Tab-separated table of C-alpha atoms in Angstrom:
chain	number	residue	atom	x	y	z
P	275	UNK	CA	113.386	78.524	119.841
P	276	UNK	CA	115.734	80.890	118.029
P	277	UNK	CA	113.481	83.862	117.521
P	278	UNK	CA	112.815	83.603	121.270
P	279	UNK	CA	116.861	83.437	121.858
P	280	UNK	CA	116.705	86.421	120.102
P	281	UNK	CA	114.438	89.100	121.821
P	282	UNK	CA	115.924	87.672	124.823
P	283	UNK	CA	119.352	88.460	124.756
P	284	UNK	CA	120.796	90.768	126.992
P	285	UNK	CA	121.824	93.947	124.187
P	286	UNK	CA	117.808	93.896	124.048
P	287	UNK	CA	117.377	93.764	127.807
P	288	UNK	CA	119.928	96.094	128.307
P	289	UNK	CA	117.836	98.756	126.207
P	290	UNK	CA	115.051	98.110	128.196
P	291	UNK	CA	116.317	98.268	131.861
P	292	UNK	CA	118.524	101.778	130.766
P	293	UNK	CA	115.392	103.132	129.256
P	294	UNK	CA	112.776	102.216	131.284
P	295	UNK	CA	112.678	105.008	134.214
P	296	UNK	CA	111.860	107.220	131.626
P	297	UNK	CA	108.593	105.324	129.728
P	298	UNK	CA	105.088	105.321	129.715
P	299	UNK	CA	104.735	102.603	127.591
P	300	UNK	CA	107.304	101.066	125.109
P	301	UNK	CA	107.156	98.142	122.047
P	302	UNK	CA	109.366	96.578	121.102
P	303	UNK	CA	109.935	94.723	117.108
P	304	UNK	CA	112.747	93.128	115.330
P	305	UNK	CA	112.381	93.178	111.412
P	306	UNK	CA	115.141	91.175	109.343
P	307	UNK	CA	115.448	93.685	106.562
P	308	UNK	CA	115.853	92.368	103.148
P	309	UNK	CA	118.694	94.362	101.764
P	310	UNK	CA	119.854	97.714	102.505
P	311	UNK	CA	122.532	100.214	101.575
P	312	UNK	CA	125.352	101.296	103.785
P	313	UNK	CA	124.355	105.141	104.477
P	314	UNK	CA	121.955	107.527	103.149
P	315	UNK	CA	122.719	110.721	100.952
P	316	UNK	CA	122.262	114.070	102.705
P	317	UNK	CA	118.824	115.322	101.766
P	318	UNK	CA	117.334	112.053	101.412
P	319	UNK	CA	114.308	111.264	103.484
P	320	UNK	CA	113.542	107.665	104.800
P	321	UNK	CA	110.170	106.545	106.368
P	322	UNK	CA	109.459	104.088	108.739
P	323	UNK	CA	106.260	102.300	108.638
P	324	UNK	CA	105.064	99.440	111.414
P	325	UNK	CA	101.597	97.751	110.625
P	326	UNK	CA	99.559	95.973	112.569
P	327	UNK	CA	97.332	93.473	110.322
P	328	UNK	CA	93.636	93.257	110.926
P	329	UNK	CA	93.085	89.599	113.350
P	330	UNK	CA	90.883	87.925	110.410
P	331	UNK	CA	93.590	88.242	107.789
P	332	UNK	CA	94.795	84.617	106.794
P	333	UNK	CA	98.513	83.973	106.158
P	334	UNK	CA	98.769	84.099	102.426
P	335	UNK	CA	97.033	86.893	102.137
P	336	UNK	CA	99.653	88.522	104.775
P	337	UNK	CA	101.841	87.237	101.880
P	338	UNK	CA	100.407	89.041	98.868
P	339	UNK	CA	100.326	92.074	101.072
P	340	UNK	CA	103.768	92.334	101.385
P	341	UNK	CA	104.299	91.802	97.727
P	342	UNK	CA	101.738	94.000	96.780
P	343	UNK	CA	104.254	96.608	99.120
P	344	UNK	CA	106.878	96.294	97.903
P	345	UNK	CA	105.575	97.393	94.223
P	346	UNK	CA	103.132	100.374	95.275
P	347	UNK	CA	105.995	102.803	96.107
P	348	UNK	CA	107.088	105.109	92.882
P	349	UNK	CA	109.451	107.458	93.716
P	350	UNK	CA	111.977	105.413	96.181
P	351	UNK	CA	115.774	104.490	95.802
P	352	UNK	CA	115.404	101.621	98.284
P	353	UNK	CA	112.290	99.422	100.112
P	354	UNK	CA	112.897	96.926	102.360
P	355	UNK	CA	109.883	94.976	103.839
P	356	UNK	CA	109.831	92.348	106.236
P	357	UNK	CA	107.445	90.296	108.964
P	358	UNK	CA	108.363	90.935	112.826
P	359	UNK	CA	109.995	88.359	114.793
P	360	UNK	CA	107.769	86.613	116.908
P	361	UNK	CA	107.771	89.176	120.393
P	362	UNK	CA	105.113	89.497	122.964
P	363	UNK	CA	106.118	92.983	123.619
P	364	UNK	CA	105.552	93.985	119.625
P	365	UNK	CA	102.256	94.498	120.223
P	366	UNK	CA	100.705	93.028	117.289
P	367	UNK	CA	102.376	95.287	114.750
P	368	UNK	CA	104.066	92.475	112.620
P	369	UNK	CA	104.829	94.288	109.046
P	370	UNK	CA	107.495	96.475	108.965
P	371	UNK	CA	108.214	99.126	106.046
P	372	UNK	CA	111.241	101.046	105.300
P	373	UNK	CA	111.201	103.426	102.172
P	374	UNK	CA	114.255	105.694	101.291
P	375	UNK	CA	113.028	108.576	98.687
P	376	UNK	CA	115.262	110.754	97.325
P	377	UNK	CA	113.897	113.967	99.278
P	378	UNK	CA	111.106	114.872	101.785
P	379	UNK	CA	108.544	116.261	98.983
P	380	UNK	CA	108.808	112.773	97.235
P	381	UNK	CA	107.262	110.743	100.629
P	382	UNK	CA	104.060	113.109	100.067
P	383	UNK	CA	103.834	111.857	96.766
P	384	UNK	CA	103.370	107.817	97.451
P	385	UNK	CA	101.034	108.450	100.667
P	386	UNK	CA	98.104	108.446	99.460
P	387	UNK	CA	98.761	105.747	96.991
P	388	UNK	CA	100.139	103.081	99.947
P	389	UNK	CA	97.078	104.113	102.308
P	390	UNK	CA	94.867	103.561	99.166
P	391	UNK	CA	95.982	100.311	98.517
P	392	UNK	CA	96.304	98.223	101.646
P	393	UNK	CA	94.169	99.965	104.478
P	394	UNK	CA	91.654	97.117	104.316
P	395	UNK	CA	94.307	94.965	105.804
P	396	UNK	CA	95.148	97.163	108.158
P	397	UNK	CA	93.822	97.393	111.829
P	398	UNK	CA	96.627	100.359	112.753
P	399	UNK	CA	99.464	101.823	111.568
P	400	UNK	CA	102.659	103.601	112.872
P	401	UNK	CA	104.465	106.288	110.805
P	402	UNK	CA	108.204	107.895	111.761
P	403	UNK	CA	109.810	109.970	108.941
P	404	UNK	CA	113.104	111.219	109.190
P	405	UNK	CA	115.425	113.407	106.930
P	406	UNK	CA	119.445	113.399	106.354
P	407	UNK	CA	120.306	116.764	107.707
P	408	UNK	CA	122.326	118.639	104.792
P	409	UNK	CA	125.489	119.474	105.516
P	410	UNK	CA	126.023	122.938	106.876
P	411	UNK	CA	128.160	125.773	105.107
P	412	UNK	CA	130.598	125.384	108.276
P	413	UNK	CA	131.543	121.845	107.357
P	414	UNK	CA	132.696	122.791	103.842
């Protein structure tokens, strides 16, 4: 099985033999991303987004949920959403959600609206947000 070629090869288990004296508890997920651009512009933010689907949800309507993604978020320049690999150590989180917006203020904005619209397919939900520093005054 490919997928299972995949989150066994050894850059993966590498990861997690180097890392592991130092967790608690770790997940891992592998997205194929639909399309992304080569960097990000300084200032930009990007978020993150892993969802784990409630167990009753049947599989096209994990389909229309990822459409119905991929057109809630306003303010973006890029959204790339995708279904997990098959992994046993994902632990159940199988949609993952990555939204570039042109600053941090403009994440705020689509919130509400993305929570609004899909939290009664969702059983959980994990959220990183990070920002592209600005360059300093010393590196003009």
């Amino acid at each position: 099985m490919k997928d299972k070629t995949y989150n066994q090869h050894p850059e993966h288990l590498s990861v997690l033999k180097n890392t592991q004296p130092l967790l608690d508890d770790f997940m891992v997920v592998d997205f194929l991303s639909d399309g992304s651009r080569d960097s990000l512009k300084p200032g930009s933010a990007m978020r993150v987004t892993l969802l784990k689907l409630k167990e009753d949800l049947v599989e096209h309507e994990k389909g229309k949920l990822v459409e119905e993604l991929k057109g809630q978020f306003k303010r973006t320049e890029e959204i790339s959403v995708g279904e997990s690999l098959p992994n046993e150590m994902s632990k159940g989180y199988s949609i993952g959600v990555i939204v570039v917006y042109p600053d941090l203020e403009a994440i705020d904005s689509d919130a509400e609206l993305h929570k609004s619209k899909v939290k009664d397919f969702i059983e959980s939900e994990m959220v990183v947000d990070y920002v592209v520093p600005l360059p300093s005054a010393a590196e003009h």
